[in-house]
Amino acid sequence: MTNTAAPAAIDLSERKTGPVYTRHVNEASILISDVRLIDPASGLDEIGGLLIDQGRIRDFGPHLHQQFVHAETVFSLKGLTLVPGMVDARVHLGEPGDDHRETIPETLTLAAYGGVTSVAGLPNTSPALDQVPNLQFAVRRAREAKVAKLYILGAATKDLLGETLTEIGGLTEAGAVGLSNGNVAITRPDVMLRLLAYAKAFDQRLHHFPQEPSLSRGSMNKGAIATQLGLSSSSRAAEILMVQRDMQLAKEAGAPLHLGPLTCADSLDLVRRAKAQGLDITCSTAPQYFCLNELEIGDYRTFAKLAPPLRAESDRQAVIEAIADGTVDIIVSDHCPQDVDAKRVPFEQAAFGMVGLETLLPLSLTLHHARGLPIQQVLRCLTSRPAEILGLNAGRLQIGNAADLAILDLDAPVRLSNTLLRGKNKNSPLEGFPAQGKPVMTFVDGRLLFDHR
Amino acid sequence: MFQHDIPAPFLLGTLDMQRHHAEAIFDRAERMERLFSGPGAAELREELAGQTVVNLFYENSTRTRTSFEIAAKRLGAMVVNMDVATSSVEKGETLLDTAATLNAMQPDFLVIRHPYAGAPKLLARKVQASVINGGDGTHEHPTQALLDTYTMRKHLGKDLSNRLVVIAGDIRHSRVARSNIWLLTRLGARVRVVAPPTLLPGEMAQFGVELFYDMRKAVEGADVIMMLRLQRERMQGVFLPSQAEYFRYFGLSDTVLERAKPTALVMHPGPMNRGVEIETSVADLEGRSVIEEQVHMGVVTRMAIFSVLAEQRRAMSEAGSQELNA
């Protein structure tokens, strides 16, 4: 009998020089007690305590109480909830090249405000993160910032042109936690197929943005509203076609593949069926696609100009359904700051994207509060599942792991407002959106980064 | 028209235009036409005396710009044509910076034509002048629709209800079609649109119009046939295979016109592509083609629009000063 199992990936464990964040550890011991502990990875949901020592989780559980445990600092957080720090697998970086949009330290500070302790940055910077030195620059900026942790999705093709493969081995050694072509799909099927195959050698998953460019050059979703507003539009078919093609190529290459953010019923249905067949396909969506629809554009509101575009109400419902039945693996913010000059122009000329790191949690929690999804399921999409897809030892409560934690007030009513956003660019279409639940404290490596109790 | 977040009375589109607003403009246009051709011409020159009209055209258009210019001058206004090619726009100034600059010069009217949908509204929110949309991208061209409708009323009578208007051509990319559809349906007319599927989005049906691919069927019983200009860049490529095939199936020829009512009017917003969307013999057909008359009515209707907006501005400032005195 022949062995049909695929060969193992190249072992890079001794070569990796990737992000190491242990340099900024709070060495003091901290006890967080009387808190509701939720760990989606293990299903834990109990009142108890968590002890941090040397920046790591020393112990946690219902047995940890301040009467019995000594710690230098004690936070008694009755009524609040402790969860693993969130992992956001899709964030646009303003550095290198576009500091006016947002610097890396600024992005990571916003992440901390949002309860996000690990960020996967996209490579579509200028220059693109398609070479080891560029990637190292970004990681160094992040280390200096000493806030949330930055990981990089290395560029899948040179200059993101979709023509030639990057040095995927080198990028992996430098710490890339996945591959991405930014906000441009790789259109050539032959390049895509080779890329998927080659990346297997380094155990890298491609995070692809599945929008066929020739059908997605418009400013908003194709349909009645675009016709009325006289705006150019992008068809759902752009997404459906690309998802279908990508999955076929992943199947042929025998490679894992991540698709997202997905926004419409039919493309989610394709993923649903591929998963049922046992393919290693994962996918994401973003809160804007389950909280808003294309009507948000109203009178040419450029803050609602997103890529992929906001879709119809029926698609929004389908996205919620796909999260509920597990078709959608993870929720990402797709954080994309744009400065005023890029948005205060006629709609067709405006840049795509919205800021999302600070609103990721409150918007995601609407799935629990308003749609009745189990809290564990919603949080899993924000913590352990993205960590698994990125191969990070994060997103779960585990003794010995870095103490990257978020403390939440799960029930606090919040009316989102752009005046409350802390970044220098506030391009969010969610002004006035009612939500429930917010992050109140964030710890990274045991350091308390912000405290809004 | 008024809106809470726009400082001055404006004319941005026909989608939200109420029937009585349109009729006020038509009534005023009648008065303009009467006075203009009689001894009242001097009286007209007092209407906008001392007021400034700025034509801000981000797209080339000799016809529309000239029409606005003549209309304003006949009412005694001072007209400034911002030549975009030589202005700071070429140096990268944004629309809103231009708006702020112009606003500081305090014009009374801003006529804007822009390649992108929604630009006039963006401008209107930022200036004290009354903004008139002279065409924005593939969105609206309300003054064209008003002048087209005014021309129809002259021939068909003031009541357009149940009159059948056929609009043919590049519906997808036409702001003239959108503005006409919204205005005509509001006035009770039946509207049919006809185009090849690549130029006719199915969602057009939501506007209460009938969709046709067959030109000959579409024009049956028509009171008006409005042909749209086909942009040269669409004649070949992915929208259409060739100019010849377009004319064969979607052009207005004598044989197609025969299927409409014997009195049916032929209209075109200009400039025409003779032999592409309309046959020369039809374009020049005496008694049926009102294409030149449309141009004349364009001036009259735009005079009426300036006049009505000026009146609304006066009413607003009087109301404002009353509030201050109270």
Short mmCIF file of C-alpha atoms in Angstrom, two decimals, chain B residues 161-318:
data_model
loop_
_atom_site.label_atom_id
_atom_site.label_comp_id
_atom_site.label_asym_id
_atom_site.label_seq_id
_atom_site.Cartn_x
_atom_site.Cartn_y
_atom_site.Cartn_z
CA SER B 161 -51.23 61.94 -17.67
CA ASN B 162 -51.37 58.74 -19.67
CA ARG B 163 -49.29 60.24 -22.45
CA LEU B 164 -46.76 57.66 -23.62
CA VAL B 165 -43.13 58.74 -23.66
CA VAL B 166 -40.49 56.35 -25.01
CA ILE B 167 -36.88 56.98 -24.00
CA ALA B 168 -34.40 55.08 -26.13
CA GLY B 169 -30.66 54.67 -25.93
CA ASP B 170 -27.97 54.35 -23.29
CA ILE B 171 -30.32 54.30 -20.31
CA ARG B 172 -27.69 52.84 -17.99
CA HIS B 173 -25.33 55.77 -18.30
CA SER B 174 -27.88 58.51 -18.86
CA ARG B 175 -28.64 61.20 -16.34
CA VAL B 176 -31.12 62.67 -18.80
CA ALA B 177 -33.09 59.42 -18.74
CA ARG B 178 -33.17 59.25 -14.93
CA SER B 179 -34.30 62.83 -14.45
CA ASN B 180 -36.92 62.51 -17.18
CA ILE B 181 -38.23 59.22 -15.82
CA TRP B 182 -38.69 60.65 -12.33
CA LEU B 183 -40.27 63.89 -13.49
CA LEU B 184 -42.55 62.39 -16.13
CA THR B 185 -43.87 59.61 -13.92
CA ARG B 186 -44.54 62.16 -11.19
CA LEU B 187 -46.63 64.11 -13.70
CA GLY B 188 -48.62 61.00 -14.55
CA ALA B 189 -47.06 60.12 -17.90
CA ARG B 190 -46.40 56.52 -18.95
CA VAL B 191 -42.73 55.95 -19.66
CA ARG B 192 -41.12 53.17 -21.64
CA VAL B 193 -37.39 52.73 -21.82
CA VAL B 194 -35.75 50.79 -24.61
CA ALA B 195 -32.13 49.74 -24.96
CA PRO B 196 -29.97 46.66 -25.41
CA PRO B 197 -29.73 44.69 -22.13
CA THR B 198 -26.16 45.84 -21.56
CA LEU B 199 -27.39 49.43 -21.38
CA LEU B 200 -30.65 48.79 -19.54
CA PRO B 201 -30.36 47.77 -15.86
CA GLY B 202 -33.30 45.62 -14.81
CA GLU B 203 -33.67 47.67 -11.65
CA MET B 204 -35.05 50.50 -13.78
CA ALA B 205 -38.42 48.78 -13.39
CA GLN B 206 -38.55 50.03 -9.79
CA PHE B 207 -39.04 53.55 -11.15
CA GLY B 208 -42.42 52.60 -12.58
CA VAL B 209 -41.34 52.37 -16.20
CA GLU B 210 -41.80 49.61 -18.76
CA LEU B 211 -38.63 47.97 -20.07
CA PHE B 212 -38.17 47.03 -23.72
CA TYR B 213 -35.42 45.51 -25.82
CA ASP B 214 -37.45 45.76 -29.02
CA MET B 215 -37.49 49.30 -30.37
CA ARG B 216 -40.34 48.63 -32.78
CA LYS B 217 -42.61 47.31 -30.06
CA ALA B 218 -41.62 50.04 -27.66
CA VAL B 219 -42.64 52.92 -29.91
CA GLU B 220 -46.11 51.55 -30.64
CA GLY B 221 -48.62 54.22 -29.70
CA ALA B 222 -45.96 56.65 -28.49
CA ASP B 223 -46.73 60.35 -28.09
CA VAL B 224 -43.06 61.20 -27.68
CA ILE B 225 -39.87 59.41 -28.69
CA MET B 226 -36.84 60.72 -26.89
CA MET B 227 -33.54 59.52 -28.29
CA LEU B 228 -30.41 59.62 -26.14
CA ARG B 229 -26.92 60.24 -27.30
CA LEU B 230 -24.73 57.15 -27.50
CA GLN B 231 -21.23 57.95 -26.27
CA ARG B 232 -18.58 57.04 -28.79
CA GLU B 233 -16.60 54.94 -26.32
CA ARG B 234 -19.59 52.64 -25.85
CA MET B 235 -20.03 51.91 -29.54
CA GLN B 236 -17.56 49.10 -29.55
CA GLY B 237 -16.34 46.76 -26.92
CA VAL B 238 -18.27 45.03 -24.19
CA PHE B 239 -21.47 47.06 -24.30
CA LEU B 240 -22.17 46.89 -28.02
CA PRO B 241 -20.56 45.08 -30.95
CA SER B 242 -20.81 47.89 -33.51
CA GLN B 243 -22.37 51.18 -34.47
CA ALA B 244 -24.12 49.62 -37.42
CA GLU B 245 -25.80 46.93 -35.36
CA TYR B 246 -26.84 49.49 -32.78
CA PHE B 247 -28.57 51.60 -35.40
CA ARG B 248 -30.20 48.56 -36.95
CA TYR B 249 -31.93 47.52 -33.76
CA PHE B 250 -32.06 50.63 -31.58
CA GLY B 251 -31.82 53.60 -33.93
CA LEU B 252 -34.77 55.81 -34.85
CA SER B 253 -35.44 55.47 -38.56
CA ASP B 254 -38.44 56.40 -40.66
CA THR B 255 -39.76 52.86 -40.50
CA VAL B 256 -39.57 52.79 -36.72
CA LEU B 257 -41.20 56.20 -36.43
CA GLU B 258 -44.14 54.96 -38.52
CA ARG B 259 -45.15 52.68 -35.67
CA ALA B 260 -45.63 55.55 -33.25
CA LYS B 261 -48.66 57.83 -33.23
CA PRO B 262 -48.81 59.88 -36.45
CA THR B 263 -48.34 63.01 -34.33
CA ALA B 264 -45.53 61.64 -32.18
CA LEU B 265 -42.80 64.12 -31.29
CA VAL B 266 -39.14 63.33 -31.84
CA MET B 267 -36.82 64.67 -29.19
CA HIS B 268 -33.09 64.53 -28.47
CA PRO B 269 -31.12 66.33 -25.77
CA GLY B 270 -28.23 66.83 -28.18
CA PRO B 271 -25.66 66.71 -29.49
CA MET B 272 -26.91 64.12 -31.95
CA ASN B 273 -24.97 61.34 -33.63
CA ARG B 274 -26.71 61.30 -36.96
CA GLY B 275 -26.83 57.80 -38.35
CA VAL B 276 -25.98 56.26 -35.00
CA GLU B 277 -29.05 56.71 -32.87
CA ILE B 278 -31.16 58.80 -35.23
CA GLU B 279 -31.56 58.99 -38.98
CA THR B 280 -31.04 62.43 -40.48
CA SER B 281 -34.43 62.44 -42.20
CA VAL B 282 -36.10 61.86 -38.82
CA ALA B 283 -33.99 64.38 -36.98
CA ASP B 284 -34.99 67.07 -39.43
CA LEU B 285 -38.60 65.99 -39.94
CA GLU B 286 -40.69 69.13 -40.05
CA GLY B 287 -43.62 69.18 -37.68
CA ARG B 288 -42.41 66.14 -35.77
CA SER B 289 -38.85 66.83 -34.70
CA VAL B 290 -38.74 69.40 -31.88
CA ILE B 291 -35.01 69.09 -31.30
CA GLU B 292 -34.24 72.72 -32.10
CA GLU B 293 -37.22 73.90 -30.12
CA GLN B 294 -35.83 72.01 -27.11
CA VAL B 295 -32.76 74.21 -27.28
CA HIS B 296 -34.89 77.34 -27.30
CA MET B 297 -37.04 76.04 -24.44
CA GLY B 298 -33.83 75.24 -22.59
CA VAL B 299 -33.08 78.91 -22.24
CA VAL B 300 -36.66 79.74 -21.27
CA THR B 301 -36.85 76.97 -18.69
CA ARG B 302 -33.51 77.90 -17.16
CA MET B 303 -34.64 81.51 -16.91
CA ALA B 304 -37.70 80.24 -15.05
CA ILE B 305 -35.53 78.16 -12.71
CA PHE B 306 -33.32 81.14 -11.87
CA SER B 307 -36.39 83.27 -11.34
CA VAL B 308 -38.17 80.83 -9.04
CA LEU B 309 -35.05 80.19 -6.98
CA ALA B 310 -34.38 83.95 -6.71
CA GLU B 311 -37.91 84.40 -5.41
CA GLN B 312 -37.39 81.64 -2.84
CA ARG B 313 -34.13 83.24 -1.78
CA ARG B 314 -35.85 86.59 -1.26
CA ALA B 315 -38.62 84.93 0.74
CA MET B 316 -36.04 83.16 2.87
CA SER B 317 -34.02 86.28 3.63
CA GLU B 318 -37.19 88.24 4.45
#
